[in-house]
Amino acid sequence: MPQSIRPYLEYQADRVEAVLAAHRAPGRITGGTVGPRLIRFFLNPAPHIRFASVKRLADDLALAMRVPNLRIDRGREGIVLEFSNPNPRPVELLSLLAEASPLPAATALLGLADTGVPLMARLSAPEVAHILISGTTGSGKSVLMRTLAGSLVLAHRPDVLKLICIDPKQRAFTALAAAPHLVRPLITEPDETLEAFRSLIRTMEIRDQRRECMPRIVVLVDELADLVMTGGKPVTEALTRLVQRGREAGIHVVAATQRPSAAILSGLMRANFPLRLVGRVVSANDARLACGRGGTQAHLLEGRGDFLAVNGGDNPLRFQVAYIDEQALENEIKDVLAFGPPRATTRHRRTR
Ligand SMILES: Nc1ncnc2c1ncn2[C@@H]1O[C@H](COP(=O)(O)OP(=O)(O)OP(=O)(O)O)[C@@H](O)[C@H]1O
Ligand SMILES: [Mg+2]
């Protein structure tokens, strides 16, 4: 831990203990972690103090600590208090990729979990299969899409993994235009999208008969709401079929939207995204909608790549999305093209 942050941590721990004592809910900070974006304190409450009584004090604690948001959770370490690091460090995709390489097959790198380990998503696993990304504007959805797609392209050869990129706003995937993994040029129009979905459904049916799933095809959709609104029922129906039946045929959908409301996504479609990646949302209600369950406090996330991974039964995992800017990703992909098949592993190790 850098020496300079120690006085800040001690000051904050004292504030927490003072507020708790003043409200007759005493407890001690017994440890914690300092992450790139977040600081976590582990709180050990006195034996007669209930978790709910500490949680009720969130606003008073945040005020005393002078932090904009304080998330309070139960964890293995006791009660966990999470707040933003006053000296945030970016998480860089390329260095994280070097650390995490070699990535397993069909796996994307997402970022750094608050436990300090790289967070990956293996698309072939039933608990991942299709990914729904949500969060308000500026939460970092398009950056997450770029990171996810970039890590797939840099770590997988185009004969084992293909991409289809759909983006009505033409912003998220420009860096990928030269990647040999693209099945077709970047798609921006609803007609092209529908045609691509129908062709994927045909591929899915053929693969089902032959019991094939290779090469994996990852369909990336930024601005899903725009697509559903302009493409209407035919697009929605085709996409629903892909998420219902795609996984076994090696077809995976990763889609982003600000709010996965019923007006945009039917319940059927929503139910078929096993993994939810949720950035900052504007209300507790939106948090429930985005996560598909309550109690995640996603409205207290910080924005700009501060995300939760929500997956059925387990506790949501908080992580910082790894960042790469468009130009850097484009250059990296060009390097890969120039120097032969992508082997993110060896190339990045050498440059480290
Ligand atoms: N992981 C990250 N690390 C560092 N900065 C980030 C990260 N994610 C997002 N940002 C910053 O936040 C800005 C907005 O991110 P992004 O465009 O991905 O938001 P969005 O959720 O797609 O918003 P919209 O719904 O308006 O499209 C980025 O331009 C970048 O400056
Ligand atoms: Mg966006």
Tab-separated table of C-alpha atoms and ligand atoms in Angstrom, residues 37 89-91 110 133-147 169 171-172 222-223 256-258 303-307 320-324, ligand 1:
chain	number	residue	atom	x	y	z
A	37	ARG	CA	-11.210	2.685	-7.977
A	89	ARG	CA	-5.772	4.339	-11.001
A	90	PRO	CA	-6.941	3.230	-14.446
A	91	VAL	CA	-7.034	-0.475	-15.224
A	110	LEU	CA	-13.626	-7.752	-18.615
A	133	ILE	CA	-24.903	-4.926	-20.263
A	134	SER	CA	-26.885	-2.063	-18.755
A	135	GLY	CA	-26.229	1.275	-17.108
A	136	THR	CA	-27.069	4.926	-17.511
A	137	THR	CA	-25.341	7.184	-20.009
A	138	GLY	CA	-21.640	7.509	-19.186
A	139	SER	CA	-21.584	4.375	-17.043
A	140	GLY	CA	-19.133	2.806	-19.497
A	141	LYS	CA	-21.172	0.322	-21.549
A	142	SER	CA	-19.535	1.067	-24.900
A	143	VAL	CA	-16.076	0.957	-23.350
A	144	LEU	CA	-16.948	-2.414	-21.812
A	145	MET	CA	-18.110	-3.651	-25.219
A	146	ARG	CA	-14.845	-2.513	-26.782
A	147	THR	CA	-12.788	-4.172	-24.036
A	169	LYS	CA	-24.801	4.948	-33.346
A	171	ARG	CA	-19.396	4.599	-32.079
A	172	ALA	CA	-18.414	1.477	-30.184
A	222	ASP	CA	-24.472	-1.695	-28.693
A	223	GLU	CA	-27.611	0.448	-28.243
A	256	ALA	CA	-25.932	-3.199	-24.191
A	257	THR	CA	-28.798	-0.899	-23.296
A	258	GLN	CA	-29.375	1.958	-20.873
A	303	GLY	CA	-19.888	5.320	-13.235
A	304	ARG	CA	-17.020	5.244	-15.788
A	305	GLY	CA	-16.414	1.525	-15.695
A	306	ASP	CA	-17.478	0.712	-12.132
A	307	PHE	CA	-19.613	-2.404	-12.737
A	320	GLN	CA	-13.538	-2.040	-12.730
A	321	VAL	CA	-13.770	-2.398	-16.499
A	322	ALA	CA	-10.359	-2.467	-18.162
A	323	TYR	CA	-9.792	0.459	-20.514
A	324	ILE	CA	-8.262	0.767	-23.945
B	1	LIG	N1	-13.465	1.442	-17.835
B	1	LIG	C1	-13.241	2.752	-17.960
B	1	LIG	N2	-12.071	3.274	-17.562
B	1	LIG	C2	-11.851	4.595	-17.710
B	1	LIG	N3	-12.736	5.465	-18.225
B	1	LIG	C3	-13.916	4.993	-18.625
B	1	LIG	C4	-14.229	3.612	-18.519
B	1	LIG	N4	-15.471	3.424	-18.992
B	1	LIG	C5	-15.910	4.620	-19.381
B	1	LIG	N5	-14.981	5.572	-19.169
B	1	LIG	C6	-15.135	7.005	-19.486
B	1	LIG	O1	-16.508	7.334	-19.529
B	1	LIG	C7	-16.883	7.770	-20.849
B	1	LIG	C8	-18.249	7.230	-21.221
B	1	LIG	O2	-18.192	5.835	-21.401
B	1	LIG	P1	-19.107	5.086	-22.476
B	1	LIG	O3	-19.146	5.824	-23.738
B	1	LIG	O4	-18.674	3.675	-22.514
B	1	LIG	O5	-20.528	5.221	-21.749
B	1	LIG	P2	-21.906	4.541	-22.195
B	1	LIG	O6	-22.422	3.808	-21.003
B	1	LIG	O7	-21.728	3.763	-23.425
B	1	LIG	O8	-22.825	5.818	-22.427
B	1	LIG	P3	-24.020	6.017	-23.533
B	1	LIG	O9	-25.209	5.289	-22.967
B	1	LIG	O10	-24.214	7.504	-23.548
B	1	LIG	O11	-23.537	5.450	-24.826
B	1	LIG	C9	-15.754	7.279	-21.751
B	1	LIG	O12	-15.581	8.104	-22.852
B	1	LIG	C10	-14.553	7.321	-20.848
B	1	LIG	O13	-14.018	8.604	-20.803
